[in-house]
mmCIF file of C-alpha atoms in Angstrom:
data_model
loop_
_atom_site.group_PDB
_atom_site.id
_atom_site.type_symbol
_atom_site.label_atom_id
_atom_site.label_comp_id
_atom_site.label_asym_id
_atom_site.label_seq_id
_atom_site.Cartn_x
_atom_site.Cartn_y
_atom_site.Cartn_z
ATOM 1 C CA UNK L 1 16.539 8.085 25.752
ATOM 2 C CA UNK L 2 15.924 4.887 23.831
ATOM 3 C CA UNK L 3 13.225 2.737 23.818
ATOM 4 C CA UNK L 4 13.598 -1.370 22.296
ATOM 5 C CA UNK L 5 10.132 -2.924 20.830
ATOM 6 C CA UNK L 6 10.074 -6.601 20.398
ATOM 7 C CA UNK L 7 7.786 -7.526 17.537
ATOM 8 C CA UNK L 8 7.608 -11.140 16.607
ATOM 9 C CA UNK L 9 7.260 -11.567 13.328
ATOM 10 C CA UNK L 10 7.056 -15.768 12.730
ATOM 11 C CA UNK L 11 8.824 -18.174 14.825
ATOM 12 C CA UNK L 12 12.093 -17.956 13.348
ATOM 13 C CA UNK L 13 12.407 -14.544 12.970
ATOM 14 C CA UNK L 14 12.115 -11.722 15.985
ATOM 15 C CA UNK L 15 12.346 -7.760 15.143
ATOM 16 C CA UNK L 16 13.752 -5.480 17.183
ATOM 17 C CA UNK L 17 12.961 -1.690 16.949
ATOM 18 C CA UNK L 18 15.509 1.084 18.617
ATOM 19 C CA UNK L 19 13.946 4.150 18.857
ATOM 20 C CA UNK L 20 16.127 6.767 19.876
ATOM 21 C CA UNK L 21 15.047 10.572 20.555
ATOM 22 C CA UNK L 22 18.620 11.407 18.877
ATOM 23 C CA UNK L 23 17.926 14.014 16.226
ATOM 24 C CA UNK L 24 20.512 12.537 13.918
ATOM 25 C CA UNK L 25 19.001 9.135 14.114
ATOM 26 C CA UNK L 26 15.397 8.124 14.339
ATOM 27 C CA UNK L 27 14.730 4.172 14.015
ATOM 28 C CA UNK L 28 17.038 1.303 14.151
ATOM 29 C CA UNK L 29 15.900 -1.842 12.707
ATOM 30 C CA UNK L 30 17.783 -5.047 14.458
ATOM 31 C CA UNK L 31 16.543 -8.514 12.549
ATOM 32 C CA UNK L 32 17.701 -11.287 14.571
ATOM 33 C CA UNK L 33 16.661 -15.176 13.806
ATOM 34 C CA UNK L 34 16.769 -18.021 16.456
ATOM 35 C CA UNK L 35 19.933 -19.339 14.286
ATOM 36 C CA UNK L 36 21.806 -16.677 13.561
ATOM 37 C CA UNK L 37 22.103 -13.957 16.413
ATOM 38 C CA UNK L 38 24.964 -12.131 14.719
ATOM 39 C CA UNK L 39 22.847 -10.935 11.617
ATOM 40 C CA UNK L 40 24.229 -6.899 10.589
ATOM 41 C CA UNK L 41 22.184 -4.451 12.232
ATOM 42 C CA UNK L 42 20.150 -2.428 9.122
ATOM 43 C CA UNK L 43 19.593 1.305 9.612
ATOM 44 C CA UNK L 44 17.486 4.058 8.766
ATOM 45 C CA UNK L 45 18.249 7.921 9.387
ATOM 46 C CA UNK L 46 16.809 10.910 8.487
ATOM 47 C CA UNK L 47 17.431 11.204 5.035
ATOM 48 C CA UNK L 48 18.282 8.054 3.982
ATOM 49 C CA UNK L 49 16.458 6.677 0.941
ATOM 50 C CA UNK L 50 15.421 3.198 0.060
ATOM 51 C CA UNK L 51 17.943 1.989 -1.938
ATOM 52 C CA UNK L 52 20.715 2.735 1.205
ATOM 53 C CA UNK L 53 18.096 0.086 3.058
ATOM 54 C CA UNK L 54 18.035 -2.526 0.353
ATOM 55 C CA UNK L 55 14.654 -1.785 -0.487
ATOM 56 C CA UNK L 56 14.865 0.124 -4.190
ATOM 57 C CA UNK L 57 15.471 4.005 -4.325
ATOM 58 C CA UNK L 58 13.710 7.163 -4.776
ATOM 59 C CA UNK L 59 14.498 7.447 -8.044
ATOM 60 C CA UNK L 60 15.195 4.336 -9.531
ATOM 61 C CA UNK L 61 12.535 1.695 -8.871
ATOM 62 C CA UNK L 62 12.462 -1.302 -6.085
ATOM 63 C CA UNK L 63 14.315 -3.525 -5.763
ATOM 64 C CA UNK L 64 13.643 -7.112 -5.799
ATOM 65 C CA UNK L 65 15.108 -10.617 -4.530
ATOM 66 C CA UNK L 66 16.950 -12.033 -7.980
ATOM 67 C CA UNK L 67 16.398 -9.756 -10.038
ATOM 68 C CA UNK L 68 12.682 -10.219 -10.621
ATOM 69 C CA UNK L 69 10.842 -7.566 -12.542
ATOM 70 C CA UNK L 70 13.908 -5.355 -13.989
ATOM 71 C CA UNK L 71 12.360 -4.368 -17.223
ATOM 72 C CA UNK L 72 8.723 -3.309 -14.869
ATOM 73 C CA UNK L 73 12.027 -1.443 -12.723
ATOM 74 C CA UNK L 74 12.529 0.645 -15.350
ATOM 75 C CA UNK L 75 9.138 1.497 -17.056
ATOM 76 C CA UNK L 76 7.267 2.037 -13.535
ATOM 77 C CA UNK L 77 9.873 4.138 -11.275
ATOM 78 C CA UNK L 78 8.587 4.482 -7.735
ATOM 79 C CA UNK L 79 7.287 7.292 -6.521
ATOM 80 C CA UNK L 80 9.082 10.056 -4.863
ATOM 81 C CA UNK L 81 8.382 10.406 -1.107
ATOM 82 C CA UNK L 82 11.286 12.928 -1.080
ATOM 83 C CA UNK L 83 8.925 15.440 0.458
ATOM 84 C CA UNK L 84 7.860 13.327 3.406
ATOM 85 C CA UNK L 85 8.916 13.826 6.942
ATOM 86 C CA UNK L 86 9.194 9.842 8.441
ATOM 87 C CA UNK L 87 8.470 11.509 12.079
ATOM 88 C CA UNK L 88 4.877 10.374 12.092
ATOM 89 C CA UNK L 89 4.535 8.509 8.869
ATOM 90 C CA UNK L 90 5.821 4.963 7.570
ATOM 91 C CA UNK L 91 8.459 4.850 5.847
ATOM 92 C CA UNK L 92 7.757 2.268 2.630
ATOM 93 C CA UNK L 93 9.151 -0.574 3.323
ATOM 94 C CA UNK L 94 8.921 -4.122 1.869
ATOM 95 C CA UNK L 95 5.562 -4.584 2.228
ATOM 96 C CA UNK L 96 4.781 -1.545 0.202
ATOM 97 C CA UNK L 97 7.098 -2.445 -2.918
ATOM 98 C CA UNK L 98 5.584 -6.344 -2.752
ATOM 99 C CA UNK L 99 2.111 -4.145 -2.962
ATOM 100 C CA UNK L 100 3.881 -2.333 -6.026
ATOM 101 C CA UNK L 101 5.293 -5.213 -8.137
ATOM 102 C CA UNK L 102 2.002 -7.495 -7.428
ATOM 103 C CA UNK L 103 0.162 -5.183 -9.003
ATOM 104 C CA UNK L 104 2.283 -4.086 -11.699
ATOM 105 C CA UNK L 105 3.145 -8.077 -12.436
ATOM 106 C CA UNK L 106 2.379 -9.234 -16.104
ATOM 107 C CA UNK L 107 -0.445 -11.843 -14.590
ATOM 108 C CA UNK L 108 -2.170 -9.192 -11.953
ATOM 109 C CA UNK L 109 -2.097 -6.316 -14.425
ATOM 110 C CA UNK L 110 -3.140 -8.352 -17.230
ATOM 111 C CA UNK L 111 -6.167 -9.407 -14.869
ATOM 112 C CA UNK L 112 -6.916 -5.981 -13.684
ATOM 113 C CA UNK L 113 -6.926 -4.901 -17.719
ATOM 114 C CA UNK L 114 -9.522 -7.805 -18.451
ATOM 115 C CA UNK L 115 -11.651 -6.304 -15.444
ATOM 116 C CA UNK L 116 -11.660 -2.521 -15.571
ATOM 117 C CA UNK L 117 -11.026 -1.734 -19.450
ATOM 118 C CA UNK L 118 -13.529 0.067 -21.299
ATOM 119 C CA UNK L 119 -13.379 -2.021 -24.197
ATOM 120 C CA UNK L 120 -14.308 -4.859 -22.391
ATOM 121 C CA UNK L 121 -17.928 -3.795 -21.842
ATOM 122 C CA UNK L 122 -20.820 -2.981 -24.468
ATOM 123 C CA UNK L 123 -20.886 0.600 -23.230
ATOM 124 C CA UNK L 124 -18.352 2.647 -21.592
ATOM 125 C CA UNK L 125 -17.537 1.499 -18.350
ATOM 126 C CA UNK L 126 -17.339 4.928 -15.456
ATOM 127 C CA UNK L 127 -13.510 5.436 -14.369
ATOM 128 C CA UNK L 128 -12.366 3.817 -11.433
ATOM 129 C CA UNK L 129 -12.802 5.001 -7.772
ATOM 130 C CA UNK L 130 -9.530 3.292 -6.451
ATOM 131 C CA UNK L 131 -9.641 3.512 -2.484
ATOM 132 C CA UNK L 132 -6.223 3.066 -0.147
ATOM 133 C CA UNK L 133 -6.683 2.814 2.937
ATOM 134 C CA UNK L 134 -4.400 4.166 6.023
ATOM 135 C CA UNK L 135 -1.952 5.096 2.765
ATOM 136 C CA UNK L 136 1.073 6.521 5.191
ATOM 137 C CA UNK L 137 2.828 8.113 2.549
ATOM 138 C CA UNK L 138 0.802 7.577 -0.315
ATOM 139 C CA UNK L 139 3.592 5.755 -2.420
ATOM 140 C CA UNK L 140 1.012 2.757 -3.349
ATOM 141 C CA UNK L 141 -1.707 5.226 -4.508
ATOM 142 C CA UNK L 142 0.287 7.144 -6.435
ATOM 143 C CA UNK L 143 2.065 4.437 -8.252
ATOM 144 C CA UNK L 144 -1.431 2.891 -9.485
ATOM 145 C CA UNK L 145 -2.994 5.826 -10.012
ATOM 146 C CA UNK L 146 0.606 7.143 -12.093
ATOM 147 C CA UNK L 147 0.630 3.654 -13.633
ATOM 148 C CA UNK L 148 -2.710 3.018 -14.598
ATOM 149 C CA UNK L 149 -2.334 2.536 -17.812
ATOM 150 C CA UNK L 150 0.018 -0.430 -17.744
ATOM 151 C CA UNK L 151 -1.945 -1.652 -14.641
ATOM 152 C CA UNK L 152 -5.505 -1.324 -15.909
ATOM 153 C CA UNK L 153 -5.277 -0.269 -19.462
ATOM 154 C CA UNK L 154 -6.825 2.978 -18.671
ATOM 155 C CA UNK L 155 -5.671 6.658 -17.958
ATOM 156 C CA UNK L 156 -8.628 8.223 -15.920
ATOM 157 C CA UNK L 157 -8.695 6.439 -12.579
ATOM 158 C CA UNK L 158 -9.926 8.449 -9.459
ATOM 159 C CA UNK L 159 -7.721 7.791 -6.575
ATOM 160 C CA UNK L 160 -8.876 8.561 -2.583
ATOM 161 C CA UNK L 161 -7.240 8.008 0.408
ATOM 162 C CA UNK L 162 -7.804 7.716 4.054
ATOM 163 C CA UNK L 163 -5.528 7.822 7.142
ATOM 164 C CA UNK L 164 -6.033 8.341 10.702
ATOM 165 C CA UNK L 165 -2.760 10.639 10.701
ATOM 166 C CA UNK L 166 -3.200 14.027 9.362
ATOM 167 C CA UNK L 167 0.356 14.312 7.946
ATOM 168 C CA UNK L 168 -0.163 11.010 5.698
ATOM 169 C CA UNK L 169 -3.344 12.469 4.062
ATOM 170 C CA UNK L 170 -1.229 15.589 3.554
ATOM 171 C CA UNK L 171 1.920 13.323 2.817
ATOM 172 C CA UNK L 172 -0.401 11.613 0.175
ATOM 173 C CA UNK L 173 -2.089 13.826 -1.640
ATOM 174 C CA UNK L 174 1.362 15.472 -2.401
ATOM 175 C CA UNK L 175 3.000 12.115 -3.174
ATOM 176 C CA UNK L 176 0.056 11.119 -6.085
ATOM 177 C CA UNK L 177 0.061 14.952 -7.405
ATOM 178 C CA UNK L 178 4.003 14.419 -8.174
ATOM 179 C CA UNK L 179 3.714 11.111 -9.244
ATOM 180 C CA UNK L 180 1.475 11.743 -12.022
ATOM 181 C CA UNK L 181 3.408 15.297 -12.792
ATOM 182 C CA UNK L 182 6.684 12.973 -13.092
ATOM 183 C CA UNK L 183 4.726 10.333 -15.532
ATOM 184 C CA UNK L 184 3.339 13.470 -17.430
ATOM 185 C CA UNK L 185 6.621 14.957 -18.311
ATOM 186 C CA UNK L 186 7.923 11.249 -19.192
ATOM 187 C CA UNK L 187 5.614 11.185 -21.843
ATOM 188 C CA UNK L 188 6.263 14.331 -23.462
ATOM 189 C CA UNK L 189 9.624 13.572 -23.559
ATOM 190 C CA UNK L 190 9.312 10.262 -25.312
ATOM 191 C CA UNK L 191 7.085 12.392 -27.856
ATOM 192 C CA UNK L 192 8.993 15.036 -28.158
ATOM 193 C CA UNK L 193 12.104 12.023 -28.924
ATOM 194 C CA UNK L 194 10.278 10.509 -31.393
ATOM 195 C CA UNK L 195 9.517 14.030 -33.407
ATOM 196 C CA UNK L 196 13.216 14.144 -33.388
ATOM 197 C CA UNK L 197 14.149 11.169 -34.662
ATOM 198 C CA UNK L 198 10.775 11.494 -37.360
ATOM 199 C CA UNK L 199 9.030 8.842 -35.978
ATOM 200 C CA UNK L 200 5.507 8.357 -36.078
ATOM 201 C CA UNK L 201 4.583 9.538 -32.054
ATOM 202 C CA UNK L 202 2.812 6.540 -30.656
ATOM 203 C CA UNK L 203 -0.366 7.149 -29.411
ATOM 204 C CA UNK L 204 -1.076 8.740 -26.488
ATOM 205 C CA UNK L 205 -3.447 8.552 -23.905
ATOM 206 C CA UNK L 206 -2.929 11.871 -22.018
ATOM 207 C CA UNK L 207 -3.056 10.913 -17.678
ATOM 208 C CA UNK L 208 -6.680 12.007 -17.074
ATOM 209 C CA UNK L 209 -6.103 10.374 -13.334
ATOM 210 C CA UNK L 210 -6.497 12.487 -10.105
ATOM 211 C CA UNK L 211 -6.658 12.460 -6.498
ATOM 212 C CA UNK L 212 -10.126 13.357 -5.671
ATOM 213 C CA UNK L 213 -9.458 14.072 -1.986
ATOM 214 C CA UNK L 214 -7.834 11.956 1.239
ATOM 215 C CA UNK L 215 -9.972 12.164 4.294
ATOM 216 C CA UNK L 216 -8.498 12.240 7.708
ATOM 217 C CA UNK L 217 -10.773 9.107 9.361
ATOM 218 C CA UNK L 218 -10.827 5.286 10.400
ATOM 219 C CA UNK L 219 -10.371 2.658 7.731
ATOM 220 C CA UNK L 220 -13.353 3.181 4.803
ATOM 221 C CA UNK L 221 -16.266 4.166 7.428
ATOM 222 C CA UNK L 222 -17.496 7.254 5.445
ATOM 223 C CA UNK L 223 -17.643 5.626 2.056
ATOM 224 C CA UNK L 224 -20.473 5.405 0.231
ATOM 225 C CA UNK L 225 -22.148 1.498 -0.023
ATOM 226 C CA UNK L 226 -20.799 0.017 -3.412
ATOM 227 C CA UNK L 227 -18.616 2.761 -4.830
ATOM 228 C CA UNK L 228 -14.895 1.510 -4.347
ATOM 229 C CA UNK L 229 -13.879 0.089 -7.234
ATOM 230 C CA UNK L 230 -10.028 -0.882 -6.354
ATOM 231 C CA UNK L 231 -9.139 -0.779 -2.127
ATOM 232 C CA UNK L 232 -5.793 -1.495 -1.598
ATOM 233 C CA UNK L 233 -4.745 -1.810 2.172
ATOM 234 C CA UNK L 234 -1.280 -2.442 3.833
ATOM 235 C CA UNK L 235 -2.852 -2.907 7.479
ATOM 236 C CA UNK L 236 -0.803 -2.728 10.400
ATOM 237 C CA UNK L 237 -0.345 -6.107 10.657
ATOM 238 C CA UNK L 238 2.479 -7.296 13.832
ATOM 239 C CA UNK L 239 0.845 -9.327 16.627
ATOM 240 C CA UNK L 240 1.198 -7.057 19.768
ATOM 241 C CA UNK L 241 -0.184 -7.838 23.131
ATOM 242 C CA UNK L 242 -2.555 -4.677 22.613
ATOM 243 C CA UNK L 243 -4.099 -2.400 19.720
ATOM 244 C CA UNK L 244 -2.924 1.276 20.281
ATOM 245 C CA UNK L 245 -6.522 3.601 20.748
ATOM 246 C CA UNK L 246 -7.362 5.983 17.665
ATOM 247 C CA UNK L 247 -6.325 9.217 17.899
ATOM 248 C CA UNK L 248 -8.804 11.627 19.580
ATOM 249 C CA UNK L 249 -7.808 14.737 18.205
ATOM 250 C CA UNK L 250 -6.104 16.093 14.558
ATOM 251 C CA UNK L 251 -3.889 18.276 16.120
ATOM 252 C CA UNK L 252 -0.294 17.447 15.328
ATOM 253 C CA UNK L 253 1.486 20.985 16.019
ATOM 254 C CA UNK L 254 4.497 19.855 18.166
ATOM 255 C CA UNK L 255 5.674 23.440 18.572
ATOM 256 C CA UNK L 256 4.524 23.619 21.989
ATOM 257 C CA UNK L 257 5.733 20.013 23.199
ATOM 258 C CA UNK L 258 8.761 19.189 25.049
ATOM 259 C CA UNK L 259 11.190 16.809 23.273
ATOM 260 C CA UNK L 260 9.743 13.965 25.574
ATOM 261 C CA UNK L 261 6.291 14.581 24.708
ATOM 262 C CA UNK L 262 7.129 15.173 20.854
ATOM 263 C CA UNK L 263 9.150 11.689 21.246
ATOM 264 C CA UNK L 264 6.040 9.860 22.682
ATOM 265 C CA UNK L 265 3.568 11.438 20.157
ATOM 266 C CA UNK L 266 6.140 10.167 17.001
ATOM 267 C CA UNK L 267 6.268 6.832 18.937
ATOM 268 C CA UNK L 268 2.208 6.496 18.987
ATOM 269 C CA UNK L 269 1.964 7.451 15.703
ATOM 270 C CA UNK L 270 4.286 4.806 14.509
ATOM 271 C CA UNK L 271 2.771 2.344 16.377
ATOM 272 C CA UNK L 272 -0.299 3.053 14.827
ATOM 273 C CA UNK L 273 1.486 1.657 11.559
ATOM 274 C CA UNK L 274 2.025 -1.874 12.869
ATOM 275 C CA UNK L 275 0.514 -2.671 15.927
ATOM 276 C CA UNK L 276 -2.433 -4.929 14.695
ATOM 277 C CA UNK L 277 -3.234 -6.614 18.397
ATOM 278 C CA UNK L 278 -4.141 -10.317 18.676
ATOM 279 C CA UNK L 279 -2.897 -12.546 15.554
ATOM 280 C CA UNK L 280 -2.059 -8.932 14.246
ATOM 281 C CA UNK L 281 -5.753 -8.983 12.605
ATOM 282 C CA UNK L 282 -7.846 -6.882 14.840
ATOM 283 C CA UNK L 283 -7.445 -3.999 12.412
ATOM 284 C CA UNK L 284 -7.511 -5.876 9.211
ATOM 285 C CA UNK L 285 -10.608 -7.957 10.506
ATOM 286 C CA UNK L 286 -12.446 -4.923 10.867
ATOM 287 C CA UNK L 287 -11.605 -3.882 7.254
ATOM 288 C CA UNK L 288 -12.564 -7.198 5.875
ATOM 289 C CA UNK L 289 -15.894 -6.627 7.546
ATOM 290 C CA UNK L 290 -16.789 -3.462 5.624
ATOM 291 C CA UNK L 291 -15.436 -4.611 2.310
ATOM 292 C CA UNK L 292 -19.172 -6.297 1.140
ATOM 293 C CA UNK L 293 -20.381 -3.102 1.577
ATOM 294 C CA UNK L 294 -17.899 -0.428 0.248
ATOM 295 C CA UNK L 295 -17.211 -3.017 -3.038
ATOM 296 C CA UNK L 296 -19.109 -1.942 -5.874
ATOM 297 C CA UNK L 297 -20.405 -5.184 -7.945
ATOM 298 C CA UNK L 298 -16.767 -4.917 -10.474
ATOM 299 C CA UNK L 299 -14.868 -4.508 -7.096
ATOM 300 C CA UNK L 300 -11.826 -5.466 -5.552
ATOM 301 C CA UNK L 301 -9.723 -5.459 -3.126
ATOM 302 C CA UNK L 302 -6.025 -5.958 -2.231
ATOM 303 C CA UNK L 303 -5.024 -6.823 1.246
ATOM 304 C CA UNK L 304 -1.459 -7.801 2.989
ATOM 305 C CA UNK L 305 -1.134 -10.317 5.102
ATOM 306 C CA UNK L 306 2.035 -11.575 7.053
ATOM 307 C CA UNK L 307 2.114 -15.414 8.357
ATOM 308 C CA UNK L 308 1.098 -15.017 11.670
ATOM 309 C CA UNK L 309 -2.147 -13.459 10.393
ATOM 310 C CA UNK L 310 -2.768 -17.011 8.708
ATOM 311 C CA UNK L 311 -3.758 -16.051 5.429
ATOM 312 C CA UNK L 312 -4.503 -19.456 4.108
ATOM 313 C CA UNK L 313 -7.165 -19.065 6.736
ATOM 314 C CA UNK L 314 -8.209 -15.629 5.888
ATOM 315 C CA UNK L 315 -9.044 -16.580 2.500
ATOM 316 C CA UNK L 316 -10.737 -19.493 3.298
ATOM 317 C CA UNK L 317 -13.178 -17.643 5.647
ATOM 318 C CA UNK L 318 -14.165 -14.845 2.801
ATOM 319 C CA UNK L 319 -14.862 -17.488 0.420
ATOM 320 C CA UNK L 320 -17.757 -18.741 2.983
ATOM 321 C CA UNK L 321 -18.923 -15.049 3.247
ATOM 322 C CA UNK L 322 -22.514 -14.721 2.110
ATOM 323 C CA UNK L 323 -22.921 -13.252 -1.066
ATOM 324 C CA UNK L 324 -24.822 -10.034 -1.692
ATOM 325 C CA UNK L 325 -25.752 -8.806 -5.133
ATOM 326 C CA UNK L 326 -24.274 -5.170 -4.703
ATOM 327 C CA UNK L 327 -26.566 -4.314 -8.001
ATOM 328 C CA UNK L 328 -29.694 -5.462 -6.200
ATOM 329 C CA UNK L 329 -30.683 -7.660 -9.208
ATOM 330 C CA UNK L 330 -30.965 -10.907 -7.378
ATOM 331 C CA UNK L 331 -27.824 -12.021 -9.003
ATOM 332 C CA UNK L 332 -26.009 -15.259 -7.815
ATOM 333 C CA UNK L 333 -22.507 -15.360 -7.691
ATOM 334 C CA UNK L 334 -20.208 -16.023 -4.905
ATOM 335 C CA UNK L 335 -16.918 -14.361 -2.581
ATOM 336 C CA UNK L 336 -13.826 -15.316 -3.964
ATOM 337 C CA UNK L 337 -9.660 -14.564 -2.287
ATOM 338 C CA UNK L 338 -6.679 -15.560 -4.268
ATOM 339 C CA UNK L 339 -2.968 -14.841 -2.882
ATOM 340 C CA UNK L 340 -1.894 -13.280 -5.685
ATOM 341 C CA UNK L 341 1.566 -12.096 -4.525
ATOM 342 C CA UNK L 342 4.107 -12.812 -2.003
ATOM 343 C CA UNK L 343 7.695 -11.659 -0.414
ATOM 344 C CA UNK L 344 8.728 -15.406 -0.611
ATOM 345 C CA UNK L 345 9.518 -18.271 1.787
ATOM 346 C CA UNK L 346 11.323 -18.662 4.836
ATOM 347 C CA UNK L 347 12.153 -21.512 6.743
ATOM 348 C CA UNK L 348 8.269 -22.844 5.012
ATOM 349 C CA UNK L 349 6.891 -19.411 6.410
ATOM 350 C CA UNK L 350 5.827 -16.907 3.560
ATOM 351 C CA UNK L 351 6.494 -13.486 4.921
ATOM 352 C CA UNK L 352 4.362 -11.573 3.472
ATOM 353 C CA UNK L 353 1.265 -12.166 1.091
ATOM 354 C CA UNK L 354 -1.098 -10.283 -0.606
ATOM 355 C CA UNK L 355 -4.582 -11.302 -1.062
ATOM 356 C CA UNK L 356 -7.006 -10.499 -3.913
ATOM 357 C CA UNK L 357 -10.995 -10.170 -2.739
ATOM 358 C CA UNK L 358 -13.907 -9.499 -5.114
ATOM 359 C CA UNK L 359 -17.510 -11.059 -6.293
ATOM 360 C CA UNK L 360 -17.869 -13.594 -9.597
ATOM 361 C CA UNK L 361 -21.147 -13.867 -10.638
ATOM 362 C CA UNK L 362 -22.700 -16.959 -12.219
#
């Protein structure tokens, strides 16, 4: 049994999804543009890792068109999602790594540094609450909250999750602990090098970061008003003729399913990864609603876009948002979005973008 999505992804370019209940092979991924309908057939199995894709490895960092970023490559591997079972749970994928190397990029990181560091502020500014939301399998959360230090110039971030999918809050919370165990052990070993060699260890600023918890619920709905400081969110984001309903119960066991049923319960939960409805923005709109009040004042928020969601649009609209002082000073300031990354262009389509939200006061 096979079953053949269609997803549109801009005018020139079409994807085509083969899902197959074969145990041996799980999703096929057919791009085919208007002008070229021969293009190689790309697959995934069980198994394989990102770098057999084109997409980076498990190991070894992501990889990206011309070279871009090979020094960040090396210093800021990618986190292991070794552990994680793709039944259920997306895979990363090019959106995730163009969420990786925007943030990790000399000019985001350097602005993130000039935002969050404690320096920066007469007294000692609180750690970070850094928010992802639906985070699949938890590779973006992990890599900040791994990483903050070169992204925000900082070691004691607190990172939180949320997912509608039971398995990706279980898939996360697994994927950050390891992360930050893997950059822990890094840095002994460079100090443990440089005693060798009887050089002067460079200081260190131990990883103080943790993953306070990831709750199983829709978008950021229990968070407290004002208390995300980062929220980074890879919506599902492909125009589909409908939005797939949330699930209406956490109970996952497919012991007791026949291969049919456990077939059409992996196949819902995937679609819940890209399926964003009209314009694909039914989803994301509902996020962008609820980011004036989750936001604290320093807040801000990363959000990917693909060109059919018009994001040239998108950020227009939040800069006519009305502004709210989240400190309840009376403050005046107003909503400002920046693109801030993107996947590149194609055929004068950018792919992907991702969009930086937050509050400058006057």
């Amino acid at each position: 049994m096979q079953r053949i999505l269609h997803i549109p992804m801009c005018p020139e370019f079409t994807l085509h999804i083969a899902i197959s209940q074969d145990p041996h092979f799980r999703v096929e991924f057919l791009p085919v543009h208007a002008e070229d309908a021969s293009v190689e057939r790309k697959r995934r199995q069980k198994g394989q890792s990102i770098g057999e894709a084109g997409f980076g490895s498990e190991g070894g960092g992501r990889s990206e068109p011309g070279g871009r970023g090979e020094e960040r490559r090396r210093m800021l591997p990618t986190p292991s999602t070794s552990h994680v079972s793709f039944d259920t749970i997306y895979e990363p994928s090019e959106d995730s790594y163009l969420f990786l190397d925007t943030l990790s990029s000399a000019s985001e990181s350097a602005w993130l540094t000039t935002h969050f560091h404690p320096s920066t502020t007469p007294t000692p500014s609180p750690s970070p609450l850094i928010l992802e939301v639906g985070t699949g399998s938890g590779v973006v959360l992990a890599f900040v909250t791994a990483n903050s230090q070169h992204i925000l110039g900082r070691t004691d971030v607190l990172a939180l999750g949320t997912d509608v999918n039971r398995n990706a809050c279980a898939a996360t919370r697994q994927t950050v602990l390891k992360a930050i165990e893997e950059q822990q052990q890094q840095q002994q070993q460079q100090q443990q090098q440089q005693q060798q060699q009887q050089q002067q260890p460079s200081p260190s600023n131990g990883i103080k970061s943790t993953i306070t918890s990831t709750l199983l619920t829709d978008l950021a709905t229990p968070i407290r008003p004002h208390t995300i400081d980062i929220l980074l969110f890879n919506p599902p984001y492909v125009p589909t003729p409908e939005l797939p309903s949330l699930p209406v119960t956490t109970n996952h066991d497919t012991a007791t399913l026949s291969r049919s049923e456990k077939f059409e319960q992996e196949s819902y939960y995937l679609s819940l990864t890209y399926a964003g409805g009209k314009d694909g923005m039914e989803t994301t709109d509902r996020l962008l609603e609820d980011i004036p009040r989750v936001l604290s004042p320093r807040g801000v928020a990363y959000v990917l876009l693909c060109a059919q969601n018009r994001p040239r649009e998108v950020v227009e609209r939040i800069g006519n948002w009305e502004f709210d002082d989240a400190n309840g000073e009376g403050r005046e300031g107003r909503w400002c979005a920046e693109l801030v990354g993107s996947s590149g262009v194609q055929a004068g389509w950018e792919k992907l973008v991702i969009v930086r939200v937050w509050r400058e006061y006057i």
